[in-house]
Amino acid sequence: MRISLRPLPGRPLGPGEKAVAVLACLLLIAGVVTLVTVPDWGGKDACPRGVQRVEGACMGISAGEFHHDPGLTPLLRRLAEQNADAADEGAQGSEGRDARQRRRVALTMPFSSDETSAVPLDLLRHGLAGALAAQRAANARSGPKLELLLADLGKDMKSWEPVVRTLGTLPGDGPPLIATVGLPSSTSASRQTIEALADRGIPSIGPVITSSDMNAGRYFFKTSPSNEHFTDALRRHLDAAEDSRRGFLVLDERAEDTYSRDLEKRVLAAFGDRYELKRNSASYVGTRGDEAGTPNLFRIPVLDICASKSDTVFYAGRDEDLPALVERLTEARCGYGRPLRIVKVGIGMPPQLTGETVTKRMHKAGIRLVNAAAYDPAWQRDSDAAPPGFDSFRSWFERTTKGIDLGDEPLDDGYAAMYHDAVRAVAEASGLAYEDTSAAAEGKENGRPSAERVRKDVHNKLLNLNPDSRGGESGCDPCIEGAAGTYGFNPRTSPDLWPVCKSVHIVEHPEPEGGGKRPEEPYRTYGKSFSGKCPPGP
């Protein structure tokens, strides 16, 4: 018999474990064949069932051994420290009932990436940083403290089944799991994940999900406008612009990419007849997922765009593939003397689309990007134009990520802001549920509520974060005053739980002279059908 006695990652054997090791050796010497198992000693070094130790803290859930990209290590160490601070504060009990309350939120996302995986590493890193900033902000306030778990869906987001199973069976004697936040890409695996979480009564929030058909009844909340909202805002913008209505559609043909398929459908519905897009279109194979194609193969679409003499190109694909199309178009210089605009949708404007080299090429070729976005990078330069919650977000983000290299312009793609807002929504709902529970239990000897009860209470509060300002002059209460705008949820207005009163911003690059023609008020999701009054501000 072979006995393997290994310490938990990151710590040596404890005194009790050493005793077991000595006993095992004595039994072997005596010739007794006995199975010796190291018991779970409990205490602060033990992890709950199904949870692994990552960077010194119990916070990892995965299909096998938890692995993460080295580029995420500095952020995960900060996260481990923040989780430890939340646990220590709860153990001390220095604030009485308030300090004993801890709640867990699982980040359902990949924690590794390569050239063809579902999400690029930079987006994962920025999203994680935004979530951590929101956790730190929430834990600086009174009320229940948040711990973040790392629920690794795998780089292709297909290892979701054992992860969801573990989330549904976490021990009830620890801090309750109240929600999940993540799913950074609209794919068929994402859909299966949200449906499985809903079946277990676990609410989930998609910070950057935009595919209009990514829904799971009253359990999957979205903090971004949908592709339908984006294209509706673009239609309003293009109606006000002077153009020749010569259009062309470039689309990613991968069947598994729910985002691209839904965006194609929405673009054709909004612009197909006006720009004759069913006749004027060409496809390419995107560089992500199992169906990934060879990068930069845009030669045929560019030839067709030039042949059709189009001045408006509608792009139904992922942002990471767009720079190759821009480069091809700047090299081609179609030669019919008209400026060319590329119309797209996205969370923000990634720096690879706005860098100095590509911007010079676009100026020279007369190309401009027109992006319907949930986040406007210009807020970083002009905070007066930003939403009311932006300055607070930026302050927490800078404190949280100080000394960590996040690459060039880490806020531009919008992922940090959107992940921050998703975690903030859960924190708001958690605080409201806790206040109600504390008030109801005042003067009573109630036992600790079950994890299911706490989760149901938080879910109910999420459903009631109504953005109606009720005639007030400054915001709404309760709702989410996030980095990317003030909004809420209203199941009667939006049964599929897309955000209500969320603004869509038309971001152009390079920006036209004079700033271009912009409506006085931004497009707001459900602005015409919502029975209340949306909060003021962008």
Coordinates of C-alpha atoms in Angstrom, one line a residue:
M1 CA 0.0 0.0 0.0
R2 CA 1.2 3.5 -0.8
I3 CA 0.1 6.4 1.4
S4 CA 0.4 9.9 0.0
L5 CA 0.2 12.6 2.6
R6 CA 0.3 16.0 0.9
P7 CA -0.4 19.4 2.5
L8 CA -3.0 21.7 1.1
P9 CA -1.5 24.0 -1.6
G10 CA 0.3 26.9 0.1
R11 CA 0.8 25.5 3.6
P12 CA 2.8 22.8 5.4
L13 CA 1.3 19.8 7.3
G14 CA -0.3 20.9 10.6
P15 CA 0.4 19.2 13.9
G16 CA -2.7 16.9 13.6
E17 CA -1.7 15.8 10.1
K18 CA 1.9 15.1 11.3
A19 CA 0.5 12.9 14.0
V20 CA -1.5 10.9 11.4
A21 CA 1.6 10.6 9.3
V22 CA 3.5 9.1 12.2
L23 CA 0.7 6.8 13.0
A24 CA 0.6 5.6 9.4
C25 CA 4.3 4.9 9.4
L26 CA 4.0 2.9 12.6
L27 CA 1.1 0.8 11.2
L28 CA 3.2 0.0 8.1
I29 CA 6.1 -1.0 10.2
A30 CA 3.9 -3.3 12.1
G31 CA 2.7 -4.9 8.9
V32 CA -0.9 -3.8 9.3
V33 CA -2.6 -2.9 6.0
T34 CA -5.0 -0.1 6.9
L35 CA -6.4 2.8 4.9
V36 CA -5.5 6.0 6.7
T37 CA -7.3 9.1 5.7
V38 CA -6.3 12.6 6.6
P39 CA -9.5 14.1 8.2
D40 CA -10.8 17.6 7.5
W41 CA -9.6 19.4 10.5
G42 CA -11.8 22.5 10.0
G43 CA -10.6 25.9 11.0
K44 CA -9.5 28.7 8.8
D45 CA -7.2 26.6 6.6
A46 CA -10.0 24.2 5.5
C47 CA -12.0 24.9 2.3
P48 CA -15.7 24.1 1.9
R49 CA -16.6 21.0 -0.1
G50 CA -15.9 21.6 -3.8
V51 CA -13.9 24.8 -3.3
Q52 CA -10.1 24.9 -4.0
R53 CA -7.4 27.1 -2.6
V54 CA -6.2 29.8 -5.1
E55 CA -3.5 32.3 -4.2
G56 CA -3.9 31.4 -0.5
A57 CA -7.7 31.7 -0.3
C58 CA -10.5 29.2 -0.6
M59 CA -12.2 30.6 -3.7
G60 CA -11.7 28.3 -6.7
I61 CA -14.3 26.1 -8.4
S62 CA -13.4 24.2 -11.5
A63 CA -14.0 20.9 -13.4
G64 CA -10.6 19.7 -12.3
E65 CA -7.4 21.3 -10.9
F66 CA -7.9 25.1 -10.9
H67 CA -5.6 26.8 -13.4
H68 CA -5.4 30.5 -14.1
D69 CA -3.3 32.5 -16.5
P70 CA -0.2 34.1 -14.9
G71 CA -1.5 37.5 -16.2
L72 CA -4.3 37.3 -13.7
T73 CA -2.2 36.4 -10.7
P74 CA -1.7 40.0 -9.2
L75 CA -5.5 40.5 -9.4
L76 CA -6.3 37.2 -7.8
R77 CA -3.9 37.9 -5.0
R78 CA -5.7 41.1 -4.3
L79 CA -9.0 39.3 -4.4
A80 CA -7.7 36.7 -1.9
E81 CA -6.7 39.5 0.4
Q82 CA -10.1 41.1 0.1
N83 CA -11.9 37.8 0.8
A84 CA -9.6 37.3 3.9
D85 CA -10.4 40.8 5.1
A86 CA -14.2 40.1 4.8
A87 CA -13.8 36.8 6.7
D88 CA -11.7 38.4 9.4
E89 CA -14.1 41.2 10.0
G90 CA -17.0 38.7 10.2
A91 CA -15.1 36.6 12.7
Q92 CA -14.2 39.5 15.0
G93 CA -17.8 40.5 15.5
S94 CA -16.7 44.0 16.4
E95 CA -19.9 45.4 14.7
G96 CA -22.3 42.9 16.2
R97 CA -24.9 41.5 13.9
D98 CA -23.6 43.5 10.9
A99 CA -20.1 42.0 11.0
R100 CA -21.3 38.4 11.2
Q101 CA -22.9 38.6 7.8
R102 CA -20.9 37.4 4.8
R103 CA -22.3 36.5 1.4
R104 CA -20.7 34.9 -1.7
V105 CA -20.9 35.9 -5.3
A106 CA -19.4 33.5 -7.9
L107 CA -17.6 34.9 -11.0
T108 CA -18.6 32.5 -13.7
M109 CA -16.0 33.1 -16.4
P110 CA -12.8 31.7 -17.9
F111 CA -9.6 32.3 -16.0
S112 CA -7.3 31.3 -18.9
S113 CA -7.1 32.2 -22.5
D114 CA -5.3 31.5 -25.8
E115 CA -5.6 32.7 -29.4
T116 CA -8.8 30.8 -30.1
S117 CA -10.5 30.6 -26.7
A118 CA -13.8 32.3 -26.0
V119 CA -12.5 35.5 -24.5
P120 CA -9.2 37.4 -25.0
L121 CA -7.0 37.7 -21.8
D122 CA -7.2 41.5 -21.7
L123 CA -11.0 41.4 -21.5
L124 CA -10.9 38.8 -18.7
R125 CA -8.3 40.9 -16.8
H126 CA -10.3 44.1 -17.1
G127 CA -13.6 42.4 -16.1
L128 CA -12.0 40.8 -13.1
A129 CA -10.5 44.2 -12.0
G130 CA -13.9 45.9 -12.3
A131 CA -15.5 43.1 -10.2
L132 CA -12.8 43.5 -7.6
A133 CA -13.2 47.3 -7.4
A134 CA -17.0 46.8 -6.8
Q135 CA -16.3 44.2 -4.1
R136 CA -13.9 46.6 -2.3
A137 CA -16.4 49.5 -2.6
A138 CA -19.2 47.3 -1.2
N139 CA -17.2 46.0 1.7
A140 CA -16.2 49.5 2.7
R141 CA -19.8 50.2 3.5
S142 CA -21.9 48.9 6.4
G143 CA -23.9 45.7 5.7
P144 CA -23.1 42.2 4.6
K145 CA -19.6 41.7 3.3
L146 CA -19.0 40.1 -0.1
E147 CA -16.6 37.3 -0.9
L148 CA -16.0 36.4 -4.6
L149 CA -15.6 32.8 -5.7
L150 CA -13.8 32.0 -9.0
A151 CA -16.1 29.6 -10.9
D152 CA -13.9 28.6 -13.9
L153 CA -15.9 27.6 -16.9
G154 CA -12.8 26.8 -18.9
K155 CA -11.2 28.8 -21.7
D156 CA -13.9 27.7 -24.1
M157 CA -16.7 28.1 -21.5
K158 CA -17.7 24.5 -22.0
S159 CA -16.8 23.1 -18.5
W160 CA -19.8 24.6 -16.9
E161 CA -21.7 21.4 -15.7
P162 CA -19.5 20.4 -12.8
V163 CA -19.0 24.1 -11.8
V164 CA -22.8 24.7 -11.7
R165 CA -23.3 21.4 -9.8
T166 CA -20.8 22.5 -7.2
L167 CA -22.4 26.0 -6.9
G168 CA -25.7 24.3 -6.3
T169 CA -24.4 22.1 -3.5
L170 CA -22.1 24.4 -1.5
P171 CA -22.4 23.6 2.2
G172 CA -25.2 25.5 3.9
D173 CA -23.1 26.3 7.0
G174 CA -20.9 28.8 5.3
P175 CA -21.7 32.2 3.8
P176 CA -24.6 31.8 1.4
L177 CA -24.1 32.0 -2.4
I178 CA -26.5 34.8 -3.5
A179 CA -25.7 35.1 -7.2
T180 CA -23.3 34.6 -10.0
V181 CA -21.7 37.3 -12.2
G182 CA -19.9 36.7 -15.5
L183 CA -20.4 34.8 -18.8
P184 CA -18.3 37.3 -20.8
S185 CA -19.5 35.9 -24.2
S186 CA -22.8 35.0 -25.8
T187 CA -22.4 31.4 -26.9
S188 CA -24.5 28.2 -26.8
A189 CA -22.5 27.1 -23.7
S190 CA -23.4 30.4 -22.0
R191 CA -27.1 29.7 -22.7
Q192 CA -26.8 26.3 -21.1
T193 CA -25.1 27.7 -18.1
I194 CA -27.7 30.3 -17.3
E195 CA -30.5 27.8 -17.8
A196 CA -28.8 25.3 -15.4
L197 CA -28.3 28.1 -12.8
A198 CA -32.0 29.1 -13.1
D199 CA -33.1 25.5 -12.6
R200 CA -31.2 25.6 -9.2
G201 CA -32.8 29.0 -8.3
I202 CA -29.5 30.8 -8.5
P203 CA -29.8 34.3 -10.1
S204 CA -27.0 35.3 -12.5
I205 CA -26.0 38.6 -14.1
G206 CA -24.3 39.0 -17.5
P207 CA -22.2 42.1 -17.4
V208 CA -21.4 42.1 -21.2
I209 CA -24.0 39.8 -22.7
T210 CA -25.8 41.5 -25.6
S211 CA -27.3 38.7 -27.7
S212 CA -31.1 39.5 -27.6
D213 CA -32.1 35.8 -27.1
M214 CA -29.9 35.1 -24.1
N215 CA -32.7 34.8 -21.5
A216 CA -33.6 32.5 -18.6
G217 CA -37.0 33.7 -17.3
R218 CA -36.7 35.7 -14.1
Y219 CA -33.2 34.5 -13.2
F220 CA -30.8 36.0 -15.8
F221 CA -30.2 39.7 -15.5
K222 CA -28.3 41.8 -18.0
T223 CA -26.5 45.1 -17.4
S224 CA -25.8 46.0 -21.0
P225 CA -28.3 47.0 -23.7
S226 CA -29.1 44.2 -26.1
N227 CA -28.2 44.0 -29.8
E228 CA -31.8 45.0 -30.6
H229 CA -31.3 48.1 -28.5
F230 CA -28.0 48.9 -30.1
T231 CA -29.3 48.6 -33.6
D232 CA -32.4 50.6 -32.7
A233 CA -30.1 53.4 -31.4
L234 CA -28.0 53.2 -34.6
R235 CA -31.1 53.5 -36.7
R236 CA -32.1 56.7 -35.0
H237 CA -28.5 58.0 -35.4
L238 CA -28.3 57.1 -39.1
D239 CA -31.8 58.6 -39.8
A240 CA -30.4 62.0 -38.7
A241 CA -27.2 61.7 -40.8
E242 CA -26.8 62.4 -44.4
D243 CA -25.8 59.4 -46.4
S244 CA -26.3 57.7 -49.8
R245 CA -27.7 54.5 -48.4
R246 CA -25.2 52.3 -50.2
G247 CA -24.6 49.6 -47.6
F248 CA -22.7 46.3 -47.2
L249 CA -22.9 43.6 -44.5
V250 CA -19.8 41.8 -43.3
L251 CA -20.7 38.9 -40.9
D252 CA -19.0 36.2 -38.9
E253 CA -20.4 32.9 -40.2
R254 CA -19.7 30.7 -37.1
A255 CA -22.9 28.9 -36.2
E256 CA -21.8 28.5 -32.5
D257 CA -21.4 32.2 -31.9
T258 CA -24.8 33.2 -30.6
Y259 CA -23.7 36.9 -30.5
S260 CA -22.8 37.2 -34.1
R261 CA -25.9 35.2 -35.3
D262 CA -28.2 37.4 -33.2
L263 CA -26.5 40.6 -34.4
E264 CA -26.8 39.6 -38.0
K265 CA -30.5 39.1 -37.5
R266 CA -30.9 42.5 -35.8
V267 CA -28.9 44.4 -38.4
L268 CA -30.9 42.8 -41.3
A269 CA -34.2 43.7 -39.5
A270 CA -33.1 47.3 -38.9
F271 CA -31.2 48.1 -42.1
G272 CA -31.7 45.2 -44.6
D273 CA -34.2 46.8 -46.9
R274 CA -32.9 50.3 -46.7
Y275 CA -29.3 49.3 -47.5
E276 CA -30.1 46.2 -49.6
L277 CA -28.0 44.1 -47.3
K278 CA -29.4 40.7 -48.4
R279 CA -27.9 41.3 -51.8
N280 CA -24.7 43.1 -50.5
S281 CA -23.0 40.9 -48.0
A282 CA -20.0 38.7 -47.5
S283 CA -18.9 36.5 -44.6
Y284 CA -15.7 35.5 -42.8
V285 CA -14.8 33.0 -40.1
G286 CA -14.0 34.5 -36.8
T287 CA -10.9 33.7 -34.8
R288 CA -12.5 32.4 -31.6
G289 CA -14.0 29.0 -30.5
D290 CA -14.0 25.5 -32.1
E291 CA -15.0 26.9 -35.5
A292 CA -12.2 29.5 -35.5
G293 CA -10.8 30.5 -38.9
T294 CA -7.5 31.8 -40.1
P295 CA -7.0 35.5 -39.0
N296 CA -7.1 38.4 -41.4
L297 CA -9.0 36.7 -44.2
F298 CA -11.0 39.7 -45.4
R299 CA -9.9 39.9 -49.0
I300 CA -13.2 38.8 -50.6
P301 CA -15.4 41.1 -48.4
V302 CA -13.1 44.1 -49.1
L303 CA -13.2 43.3 -52.9
D304 CA -17.0 43.1 -52.7
I305 CA -17.3 46.4 -50.7
C306 CA -15.3 48.2 -53.3
A307 CA -17.2 46.7 -56.2
S308 CA -20.5 47.7 -54.7
K309 CA -19.3 51.3 -54.1
S310 CA -20.6 51.1 -50.6
D311 CA -20.0 53.9 -48.1
T312 CA -21.6 52.2 -45.1
V313 CA -20.3 48.8 -43.9
F314 CA -22.4 47.0 -41.2
Y315 CA -20.1 44.7 -39.2
A316 CA -21.7 41.7 -37.4
G317 CA -18.7 40.1 -35.7
R318 CA -16.4 40.3 -32.7
D319 CA -14.3 43.4 -32.0
E320 CA -11.0 41.4 -32.0
D321 CA -11.4 40.6 -35.7
L322 CA -12.3 44.1 -36.8
P323 CA -8.7 45.6 -36.9
A324 CA -7.9 43.2 -39.7
L325 CA -10.9 44.4 -41.7
V326 CA -9.9 48.0 -41.1
E327 CA -6.4 47.4 -42.2
R328 CA -7.6 45.7 -45.4
L329 CA -9.9 48.5 -46.2
T330 CA -7.2 51.2 -45.6
E331 CA -4.9 49.2 -48.0
A332 CA -7.5 48.8 -50.6
R333 CA -8.5 52.5 -50.9
C334 CA -11.6 51.6 -53.0
G335 CA -11.1 54.7 -55.1
Y336 CA -14.6 56.1 -55.6
G337 CA -13.8 59.2 -53.6
R338 CA -16.4 58.9 -50.8
P339 CA -15.7 58.5 -47.0
L340 CA -16.4 55.0 -45.6
R341 CA -18.0 54.4 -42.2
I342 CA -18.0 51.0 -40.4
V343 CA -21.1 50.7 -38.3
K344 CA -20.8 48.3 -35.3
V345 CA -22.0 47.6 -31.8
G346 CA -20.0 46.9 -28.7
I347 CA -19.5 47.4 -24.9
G348 CA -16.9 50.1 -25.4
M349 CA -14.2 51.0 -27.9
P350 CA -11.1 48.7 -27.5
P351 CA -7.7 50.5 -27.8
Q352 CA -6.7 48.3 -30.7
L353 CA -9.3 50.1 -32.8
T354 CA -8.2 53.6 -31.7
G355 CA -4.4 53.4 -31.5
E356 CA -2.1 55.9 -33.2
T357 CA -1.2 53.7 -36.2
V358 CA -4.7 52.5 -37.0
T359 CA -6.1 56.0 -36.5
K360 CA -3.6 57.5 -39.0
R361 CA -4.5 54.9 -41.5
M362 CA -8.2 55.6 -41.1
H363 CA -7.7 59.3 -41.5
K364 CA -5.7 58.7 -44.7
A365 CA -8.3 56.3 -46.1
G366 CA -11.3 58.3 -45.0
I367 CA -12.6 55.6 -42.7
R368 CA -14.6 56.2 -39.6
L369 CA -16.0 53.8 -36.9
V370 CA -19.6 54.4 -35.7
N371 CA -20.1 52.3 -32.6
A372 CA -23.3 51.9 -30.5
A373 CA -21.9 51.4 -27.1
A374 CA -22.8 50.8 -23.5
Y375 CA -19.7 52.7 -22.3
D376 CA -18.1 55.8 -23.7
P377 CA -14.2 56.1 -23.3
A378 CA -14.6 59.9 -23.5
W379 CA -15.9 59.9 -19.9
Q380 CA -12.3 59.4 -18.7
R381 CA -11.4 62.8 -20.3
D382 CA -14.6 64.7 -19.4
S383 CA -16.1 63.5 -16.2
D384 CA -18.8 66.2 -16.4
A385 CA -20.2 64.2 -19.3
A386 CA -20.0 60.9 -17.5
P387 CA -22.8 59.2 -15.5
P388 CA -23.2 60.1 -11.8
G389 CA -21.5 56.9 -10.7
F390 CA -18.5 57.1 -12.9
D391 CA -16.1 59.1 -10.6
S392 CA -16.7 56.7 -7.7
F393 CA -16.0 53.7 -9.9
R394 CA -12.8 55.2 -11.3
S395 CA -11.6 56.0 -7.7
W396 CA -12.1 52.5 -6.5
F397 CA -10.7 51.0 -9.7
E398 CA -7.4 53.0 -9.4
R399 CA -7.0 52.1 -5.7
T400 CA -7.8 48.4 -6.4
T401 CA -5.4 48.1 -9.4
K402 CA -2.5 50.3 -8.2
G403 CA 0.8 48.8 -9.2
I404 CA -0.8 46.2 -11.5
D405 CA -0.1 46.3 -15.2
L406 CA -3.4 46.1 -17.1
G407 CA -2.2 47.2 -20.5
D408 CA -3.0 50.3 -22.4
E409 CA -6.2 52.1 -21.6
P410 CA -7.8 49.4 -19.5
L411 CA -11.1 51.2 -19.2
D412 CA -11.7 51.8 -22.9
D413 CA -13.3 48.4 -23.8
G414 CA -15.9 49.0 -21.1
Y415 CA -15.5 45.5 -19.4
A416 CA -14.2 46.9 -16.1
A417 CA -17.1 49.3 -15.8
M418 CA -19.7 46.6 -16.7
Y419 CA -18.3 44.0 -14.4
H420 CA -18.2 46.6 -11.6
D421 CA -21.9 47.5 -12.3
A422 CA -23.0 43.9 -12.2
V423 CA -21.3 43.2 -8.8
R424 CA -22.7 46.5 -7.6
A425 CA -26.2 45.4 -8.5
V426 CA -25.8 42.3 -6.4
A427 CA -24.3 44.4 -3.5
E428 CA -27.3 46.8 -3.6
A429 CA -29.8 43.9 -3.6
S430 CA -27.9 42.2 -0.8
G431 CA -27.9 45.3 1.3
L432 CA -31.6 45.9 0.9
A433 CA -32.4 42.3 1.7
Y434 CA -30.3 42.4 4.8
E435 CA -31.9 45.6 6.0
D436 CA -35.4 44.1 5.7
T437 CA -34.3 40.9 7.4
S438 CA -32.7 42.8 10.3
A439 CA -35.8 44.9 10.7
A440 CA -38.1 41.9 10.7
A441 CA -35.9 40.1 13.2
E442 CA -35.6 43.0 15.6
G443 CA -36.4 41.8 19.2
K444 CA -36.9 38.2 18.0
E445 CA -34.8 35.1 18.6
N446 CA -34.7 34.0 15.0
G447 CA -32.2 31.4 13.9
R448 CA -29.9 32.0 11.0
P449 CA -31.8 32.0 7.7
S450 CA -30.9 29.3 5.2
A451 CA -28.8 30.0 2.2
E452 CA -31.8 29.4 0.0
R453 CA -33.8 31.9 1.9
V454 CA -31.1 34.5 1.7
R455 CA -30.7 33.9 -2.0
K456 CA -34.4 34.2 -2.6
D457 CA -34.5 37.5 -0.7
V458 CA -31.6 38.9 -2.8
H459 CA -33.3 37.7 -6.0
N460 CA -36.5 39.5 -5.0
K461 CA -34.6 42.8 -4.4
L462 CA -32.9 42.5 -7.8
L463 CA -36.3 42.2 -9.4
N464 CA -37.4 45.4 -7.7
L465 CA -34.4 47.7 -8.4
N466 CA -36.8 49.9 -10.3
P467 CA -35.2 52.9 -12.1
D468 CA -38.3 55.1 -11.8
S469 CA -37.1 58.5 -10.5
R470 CA -40.7 59.3 -9.4
G471 CA -40.4 62.9 -10.4
G472 CA -37.3 63.5 -8.3
E473 CA -34.4 65.6 -9.6
S474 CA -31.5 63.4 -8.7
G475 CA -31.6 59.7 -9.5
C476 CA -33.8 57.0 -8.1
D477 CA -34.0 54.8 -5.0
P478 CA -33.6 51.9 -5.2
C479 CA -31.7 51.4 -8.5
I480 CA -28.2 50.9 -9.7
E481 CA -26.0 54.0 -10.0
G482 CA -23.3 52.4 -11.9
A483 CA -20.1 53.4 -13.8
A484 CA -21.9 53.1 -17.1
G485 CA -25.1 54.7 -16.1
T486 CA -28.1 54.7 -13.8
Y487 CA -30.6 51.9 -14.5
G488 CA -32.7 49.2 -12.9
F489 CA -34.9 46.2 -13.6
N490 CA -38.6 46.0 -14.2
P491 CA -40.1 42.6 -15.0
R492 CA -43.3 44.2 -16.3
T493 CA -41.5 46.4 -18.7
S494 CA -38.7 43.9 -19.6
P495 CA -39.8 40.3 -18.7
D496 CA -36.4 39.0 -20.0
L497 CA -34.6 41.3 -17.5
W498 CA -32.7 43.6 -19.8
P499 CA -31.8 46.8 -18.1
V500 CA -34.5 49.6 -18.1
C501 CA -33.4 53.2 -18.7
K502 CA -29.9 52.1 -19.7
S503 CA -28.3 54.6 -22.2
V504 CA -26.8 53.7 -25.6
H505 CA -24.0 56.0 -26.7
I506 CA -23.0 56.6 -30.3
V507 CA -19.2 56.7 -30.2
E508 CA -17.4 57.7 -33.4
H509 CA -13.6 57.3 -34.1
P510 CA -12.0 59.3 -35.4
E511 CA -14.5 61.8 -34.2
P512 CA -15.9 64.0 -37.0
E513 CA -15.1 67.7 -37.0
G514 CA -17.4 69.6 -34.7
G515 CA -18.3 66.4 -32.9
G516 CA -20.8 65.4 -35.5
K517 CA -24.6 65.5 -35.1
R518 CA -25.8 64.0 -31.8
P519 CA -29.2 63.9 -30.3
E520 CA -29.7 66.0 -27.2
E521 CA -30.8 62.9 -25.2
P522 CA -29.2 59.5 -25.6
Y523 CA -31.2 56.5 -26.5
R524 CA -32.6 54.7 -23.4
T525 CA -33.6 51.1 -23.3
Y526 CA -37.4 50.9 -23.0
G527 CA -37.6 54.7 -22.9
K528 CA -40.8 54.7 -24.8
S529 CA -42.5 51.7 -23.1
F530 CA -41.4 52.3 -19.5
S531 CA -44.3 53.6 -17.4
G532 CA -42.0 55.5 -15.1
K533 CA -39.5 58.3 -15.5
C534 CA -35.9 57.5 -16.3
P535 CA -33.3 59.1 -14.0
P536 CA -31.5 62.1 -15.4
G537 CA -27.9 62.0 -16.8
P538 CA -26.1 60.1 -19.6

